[in-house]
Amino acid sequence: MMPQALEHADGRWAWMVLLASLMTQALTLAFPACIGVFFTDLQHDFQASNSETSWFPSILGAMLHAGGLGMCFSFQSSITVLGLYFVHRRPMANALASIGLSLGVTLWPLLARYLLEDLGWRGSFLVFGGVLLHCCICGAIMRPVATSATPETRESPPLPSKTPVRSCLATCDSTIRHHLACDILQHNMGYRVYTVGGTLMILGFTLPHTFLVPYAMWHGVDEYRAALLVSIIGFCNIFLRPIAGLLIGRQRLAGYRKYLFSLAVLLNGLTNLVCTVSADYQVLVGYCLVYSVSMCGVGVLIFQVLMDIVPMDRFPSALGLFTVLCGIASLISPPLAGFLVDSTNNFSYVFFMSSFFLISSGLFMGGSFYALQKKERQGRQAKAEGVSSETASVPSLILEGKDSSKKQLHVERMYVTSV
């Protein structure tokens, strides 16, 4: 069998992979944005409450992030391979690939509204299934990429253990812990902050995409104009994300990406409070314009910050654990919001809930990242002072004896307090 040809990072084929990643995110990651269009029809057909109907988008979002199924495989692999193909232009590549999400958010609701009238929600889902099959073409473009890592030497097989059951269980346990990034979660405090803050963020970030259309229709906005609100958010992001990618790709801002991400999450939460003030259509359009700016910052930085925190060779495992937690958050959040609507008969509580989680996440990540950076700076200073004190004590080892013409080595006990 002939060896398979490998592509090189930052080469010409990297741009084809970028295009494939863009299309994959448009097909998979943006698909839940159109579910709000079907929310009312599903509720009427099944005679379900808001809380019961909310399980449909929540299960879809959970399986997209944490399942072992089609859209999850396509979405996660497209992000991972992009980080391997781009090294020098990685922030810009992530920003350009995230335009796929914007394109999908723009087009999916309009297509869903058009198909819903002619085919109903059942026929629309059949068409969506055919459209999503294009992920197979995108996957064929993502060829293996050559890495600089040297292949590991094969060692002789270990001798059979006297307790094979325990050995098998230990091997399975270590394998699961490795692929779920448990070692990174244990030793990397920055990754721990990122996962906790990101999970809090997802609890509130997905709610406007699900409930904005029903919220507008509940206040008397017609179906087409309500679906157009989500498309406005996506259309604005098409132009904002390349600009954001150029900014965060600058070397001067490399050390501040974590704080910019926290700020974007905080602003996203504050923006949702606009919907609690008024449901006038002009106010909702203004909300979508402002919301798109903060959503752009979150979308551009969410995976780039993770690449900055963990080594690239462990990025797939770190992304896997993060998306599992995001899937759990996506499963809980919409039904909880639907329960609030059923209990209070007021959609405004959905946006209050979204703002609470997003603001909490932004403040938590920003404060924690600052505390970690301050602690790291103090550790470097203490280490530098320890090295300088050790260097100053070295000359005392050689002392002059009573006879000034001879020098002798004086044995002195020293305690090294820092390494």
mmCIF file of N, CA, C and O in Angstrom, residues 18-69:
data_model
loop_
_atom_site.group_PDB
_atom_site.id
_atom_site.type_symbol
_atom_site.label_atom_id
_atom_site.label_comp_id
_atom_site.label_asym_id
_atom_site.label_seq_id
_atom_site.Cartn_x
_atom_site.Cartn_y
_atom_site.Cartn_z
ATOM 1 N N LEU A 18 -9.638 25.900 4.853
ATOM 2 C CA LEU A 18 -10.352 27.026 5.468
ATOM 3 C C LEU A 18 -11.745 27.174 4.866
ATOM 4 O O LEU A 18 -12.727 27.387 5.586
ATOM 5 N N LEU A 19 -11.851 27.047 3.543
ATOM 6 C CA LEU A 19 -13.160 27.131 2.888
ATOM 7 C C LEU A 19 -14.072 25.985 3.329
ATOM 8 O O LEU A 19 -15.269 26.197 3.572
ATOM 9 N N ALA A 20 -13.495 24.784 3.440
ATOM 10 C CA ALA A 20 -14.289 23.643 3.891
ATOM 11 C C ALA A 20 -14.757 23.820 5.332
ATOM 12 O O ALA A 20 -15.894 23.479 5.677
ATOM 13 N N SER A 21 -13.889 24.364 6.186
ATOM 14 C CA SER A 21 -14.275 24.615 7.567
ATOM 15 C C SER A 21 -15.371 25.674 7.646
ATOM 16 O O SER A 21 -16.295 25.582 8.463
ATOM 17 N N LEU A 22 -15.272 26.699 6.803
ATOM 18 C CA LEU A 22 -16.301 27.742 6.754
ATOM 19 C C LEU A 22 -17.653 27.146 6.383
ATOM 20 O O LEU A 22 -18.678 27.432 7.022
ATOM 21 N N MET A 23 -17.669 26.296 5.353
ATOM 22 C CA MET A 23 -18.926 25.693 4.925
ATOM 23 C C MET A 23 -19.468 24.725 5.974
ATOM 24 O O MET A 23 -20.690 24.646 6.190
ATOM 25 N N THR A 24 -18.577 24.000 6.633
ATOM 26 C CA THR A 24 -19.019 23.059 7.659
ATOM 27 C C THR A 24 -19.684 23.786 8.818
ATOM 28 O O THR A 24 -20.724 23.347 9.336
ATOM 29 N N GLN A 25 -19.098 24.899 9.257
ATOM 30 C CA GLN A 25 -19.707 25.657 10.347
ATOM 31 C C GLN A 25 -21.032 26.277 9.913
ATOM 32 O O GLN A 25 -21.964 26.395 10.718
ATOM 33 N N ALA A 26 -21.129 26.668 8.634
ATOM 34 C CA ALA A 26 -22.393 27.215 8.138
ATOM 35 C C ALA A 26 -23.491 26.162 8.128
ATOM 36 O O ALA A 26 -24.668 26.463 8.381
ATOM 37 N N LEU A 27 -23.109 24.908 7.856
ATOM 38 C CA LEU A 27 -24.107 23.845 7.771
ATOM 39 C C LEU A 27 -24.476 23.271 9.134
ATOM 40 O O LEU A 27 -25.631 22.887 9.354
ATOM 41 N N THR A 28 -23.526 23.191 10.039
ATOM 42 C CA THR A 28 -23.764 22.493 11.305
ATOM 43 C C THR A 28 -23.962 23.443 12.480
ATOM 44 O O THR A 28 -25.008 23.426 13.133
ATOM 45 N N LEU A 29 -22.969 24.269 12.748
ATOM 46 C CA LEU A 29 -23.012 25.111 13.942
ATOM 47 C C LEU A 29 -24.135 26.139 13.876
ATOM 48 O O LEU A 29 -24.706 26.521 14.905
ATOM 49 N N ALA A 30 -24.473 26.590 12.670
ATOM 50 C CA ALA A 30 -25.513 27.615 12.523
ATOM 51 C C ALA A 30 -26.911 27.026 12.390
ATOM 52 O O ALA A 30 -27.893 27.770 12.422
ATOM 53 N N PHE A 31 -27.020 25.727 12.232
ATOM 54 C CA PHE A 31 -28.339 25.133 12.001
ATOM 55 C C PHE A 31 -29.334 25.388 13.133
ATOM 56 O O PHE A 31 -30.512 25.651 12.871
ATOM 57 N N PRO A 32 -28.932 25.321 14.423
ATOM 58 C CA PRO A 32 -29.918 25.606 15.471
ATOM 59 C C PRO A 32 -30.509 27.014 15.418
ATOM 60 O O PRO A 32 -31.523 27.266 16.080
ATOM 61 N N ALA A 33 -29.894 27.932 14.647
ATOM 62 C CA ALA A 33 -30.426 29.294 14.583
ATOM 63 C C ALA A 33 -31.801 29.351 13.927
ATOM 64 O O ALA A 33 -32.559 30.299 14.152
ATOM 65 N N CYS A 34 -32.137 28.356 13.102
ATOM 66 C CA CYS A 34 -33.424 28.381 12.405
ATOM 67 C C CYS A 34 -34.518 27.656 13.175
ATOM 68 O O CYS A 34 -35.672 27.639 12.727
ATOM 69 N N ILE A 35 -34.189 27.053 14.305
ATOM 70 C CA ILE A 35 -35.183 26.261 15.024
ATOM 71 C C ILE A 35 -36.293 27.140 15.595
ATOM 72 O O ILE A 35 -37.446 26.715 15.701
ATOM 73 N N GLY A 36 -35.938 28.392 15.928
ATOM 74 C CA GLY A 36 -36.962 29.286 16.446
ATOM 75 C C GLY A 36 -38.085 29.537 15.461
ATOM 76 O O GLY A 36 -39.218 29.842 15.861
ATOM 77 N N VAL A 37 -37.812 29.393 14.158
ATOM 78 C CA VAL A 37 -38.844 29.582 13.140
ATOM 79 C C VAL A 37 -39.925 28.509 13.252
ATOM 80 O O VAL A 37 -41.103 28.745 13.007
ATOM 81 N N PHE A 38 -39.535 27.302 13.648
ATOM 82 C CA PHE A 38 -40.477 26.183 13.753
ATOM 83 C C PHE A 38 -41.085 26.062 15.141
ATOM 84 O O PHE A 38 -41.898 25.156 15.377
ATOM 85 N N PHE A 39 -40.684 26.920 16.067
ATOM 86 C CA PHE A 39 -41.079 26.752 17.468
ATOM 87 C C PHE A 39 -42.601 26.767 17.621
ATOM 88 O O PHE A 39 -43.189 25.872 18.244
ATOM 89 N N THR A 40 -43.259 27.755 17.032
ATOM 90 C CA THR A 40 -44.707 27.892 17.201
ATOM 91 C C THR A 40 -45.458 26.760 16.515
ATOM 92 O O THR A 40 -46.439 26.223 17.063
ATOM 93 N N ASP A 41 -45.036 26.359 15.313
ATOM 94 C CA ASP A 41 -45.710 25.269 14.596
ATOM 95 C C ASP A 41 -45.568 23.946 15.338
ATOM 96 O O ASP A 41 -46.528 23.156 15.407
ATOM 97 N N LEU A 42 -44.376 23.668 15.854
ATOM 98 C CA LEU A 42 -44.188 22.449 16.636
ATOM 99 C C LEU A 42 -45.054 22.465 17.893
ATOM 100 O O LEU A 42 -45.625 21.433 18.287
ATOM 101 N N GLN A 43 -45.164 23.632 18.503
ATOM 102 C CA GLN A 43 -45.969 23.742 19.718
ATOM 103 C C GLN A 43 -47.446 23.488 19.432
ATOM 104 O O GLN A 43 -48.138 22.805 20.191
ATOM 105 N N HIS A 44 -47.930 23.997 18.288
ATOM 106 C CA HIS A 44 -49.335 23.810 17.938
ATOM 107 C C HIS A 44 -49.621 22.375 17.505
ATOM 108 O O HIS A 44 -50.651 21.792 17.877
ATOM 109 N N ASP A 45 -48.723 21.783 16.702
ATOM 110 C CA ASP A 45 -48.966 20.436 16.184
ATOM 111 C C ASP A 45 -48.980 19.387 17.291
ATOM 112 O O ASP A 45 -49.767 18.435 17.253
ATOM 113 N N PHE A 46 -48.109 19.551 18.270
ATOM 114 C CA PHE A 46 -48.007 18.568 19.333
ATOM 115 C C PHE A 46 -48.746 18.979 20.597
ATOM 116 O O PHE A 46 -48.701 18.246 21.603
ATOM 117 N N GLN A 47 -49.415 20.147 20.555
ATOM 118 C CA GLN A 47 -50.147 20.640 21.715
ATOM 119 C C GLN A 47 -49.270 20.622 22.965
ATOM 120 O O GLN A 47 -49.650 20.115 24.021
ATOM 121 N N ALA A 48 -48.084 21.200 22.818
ATOM 122 C CA ALA A 48 -47.091 21.168 23.884
ATOM 123 C C ALA A 48 -46.929 22.545 24.497
ATOM 124 O O ALA A 48 -47.224 23.578 23.875
ATOM 125 N N SER A 49 -46.414 22.572 25.716
ATOM 126 C CA SER A 49 -46.119 23.838 26.392
ATOM 127 C C SER A 49 -44.783 24.382 25.903
ATOM 128 O O SER A 49 -44.050 23.719 25.147
ATOM 129 N N ASN A 50 -44.449 25.582 26.334
ATOM 130 C CA ASN A 50 -43.161 26.167 25.967
ATOM 131 C C ASN A 50 -42.002 25.339 26.519
ATOM 132 O O ASN A 50 -40.986 25.159 25.841
ATOM 133 N N SER A 51 -42.156 24.854 27.742
ATOM 134 C CA SER A 51 -41.101 24.051 28.341
ATOM 135 C C SER A 51 -40.904 22.741 27.583
ATOM 136 O O SER A 51 -39.764 22.316 27.328
ATOM 137 N N GLU A 52 -41.998 22.082 27.197
ATOM 138 C CA GLU A 52 -41.890 20.825 26.461
ATOM 139 C C GLU A 52 -41.326 21.031 25.065
ATOM 140 O O GLU A 52 -40.489 20.250 24.595
ATOM 141 N N THR A 53 -41.753 22.084 24.385
ATOM 142 C CA THR A 53 -41.239 22.353 23.045
ATOM 143 C C THR A 53 -39.772 22.741 23.077
ATOM 144 O O THR A 53 -39.032 22.481 22.120
ATOM 145 N N SER A 54 -39.328 23.333 24.172
ATOM 146 C CA SER A 54 -37.933 23.758 24.281
ATOM 147 C C SER A 54 -36.960 22.584 24.330
ATOM 148 O O SER A 54 -35.765 22.764 24.084
ATOM 149 N N TRP A 55 -37.467 21.384 24.617
ATOM 150 C CA TRP A 55 -36.580 20.228 24.616
ATOM 151 C C TRP A 55 -36.046 19.928 23.214
ATOM 152 O O TRP A 55 -34.965 19.347 23.075
ATOM 153 N N PHE A 56 -36.789 20.311 22.193
ATOM 154 C CA PHE A 56 -36.329 20.042 20.824
ATOM 155 C C PHE A 56 -35.037 20.794 20.500
ATOM 156 O O PHE A 56 -34.028 20.174 20.123
ATOM 157 N N PRO A 57 -34.969 22.121 20.645
ATOM 158 C CA PRO A 57 -33.687 22.793 20.385
ATOM 159 C C PRO A 57 -32.616 22.462 21.399
ATOM 160 O O PRO A 57 -31.423 22.480 21.075
ATOM 161 N N SER A 58 -33.017 22.138 22.642
ATOM 162 C CA SER A 58 -32.003 21.838 23.655
ATOM 163 C C SER A 58 -31.298 20.518 23.349
ATOM 164 O O SER A 58 -30.074 20.410 23.469
ATOM 165 N N ILE A 59 -32.068 19.492 22.947
ATOM 166 C CA ILE A 59 -31.451 18.212 22.595
ATOM 167 C C ILE A 59 -30.591 18.358 21.345
ATOM 168 O O ILE A 59 -29.500 17.782 21.251
ATOM 169 N N LEU A 60 -31.056 19.139 20.392
ATOM 170 C CA LEU A 60 -30.270 19.372 19.179
ATOM 171 C C LEU A 60 -28.942 20.044 19.502
ATOM 172 O O LEU A 60 -27.873 19.631 19.020
ATOM 173 N N GLY A 61 -28.970 21.078 20.346
ATOM 174 C CA GLY A 61 -27.731 21.758 20.726
ATOM 175 C C GLY A 61 -26.805 20.876 21.530
ATOM 176 O O GLY A 61 -25.583 20.910 21.364
ATOM 177 N N ALA A 62 -27.397 20.032 22.410
ATOM 178 C CA ALA A 62 -26.562 19.142 23.216
ATOM 179 C C ALA A 62 -25.872 18.097 22.358
ATOM 180 O O ALA A 62 -24.679 17.813 22.526
ATOM 181 N N MET A 63 -26.585 17.508 21.416
ATOM 182 C CA MET A 63 -25.986 16.502 20.548
ATOM 183 C C MET A 63 -24.977 17.126 19.587
ATOM 184 O O MET A 63 -23.999 16.480 19.198
ATOM 185 N N LEU A 64 -25.204 18.363 19.191
ATOM 186 C CA LEU A 64 -24.246 19.045 18.322
ATOM 187 C C LEU A 64 -22.908 19.229 19.014
ATOM 188 O O LEU A 64 -21.840 19.092 18.399
ATOM 189 N N HIS A 65 -22.925 19.492 20.312
ATOM 190 C CA HIS A 65 -21.682 19.755 21.039
ATOM 191 C C HIS A 65 -21.097 18.507 21.691
ATOM 192 O O HIS A 65 -19.879 18.348 21.750
ATOM 193 N N ALA A 66 -21.950 17.619 22.214
ATOM 194 C CA ALA A 66 -21.436 16.528 23.032
ATOM 195 C C ALA A 66 -21.738 15.139 22.492
ATOM 196 O O ALA A 66 -21.269 14.165 23.047
ATOM 197 N N GLY A 67 -22.560 14.974 21.448
ATOM 198 C CA GLY A 67 -22.911 13.656 20.938
ATOM 199 C C GLY A 67 -21.750 13.034 20.117
ATOM 200 O O GLY A 67 -20.855 13.748 19.685
ATOM 201 N N GLY A 68 -21.983 11.858 19.659
ATOM 202 C CA GLY A 68 -21.106 11.116 18.738
ATOM 203 C C GLY A 68 -21.722 10.983 17.388
ATOM 204 O O GLY A 68 -21.562 9.971 16.727
ATOM 205 N N LEU A 69 -22.378 11.958 16.949
ATOM 206 C CA LEU A 69 -23.215 11.873 15.748
ATOM 207 C C LEU A 69 -22.683 12.799 14.657
ATOM 208 O O LEU A 69 -21.659 13.449 14.808
#
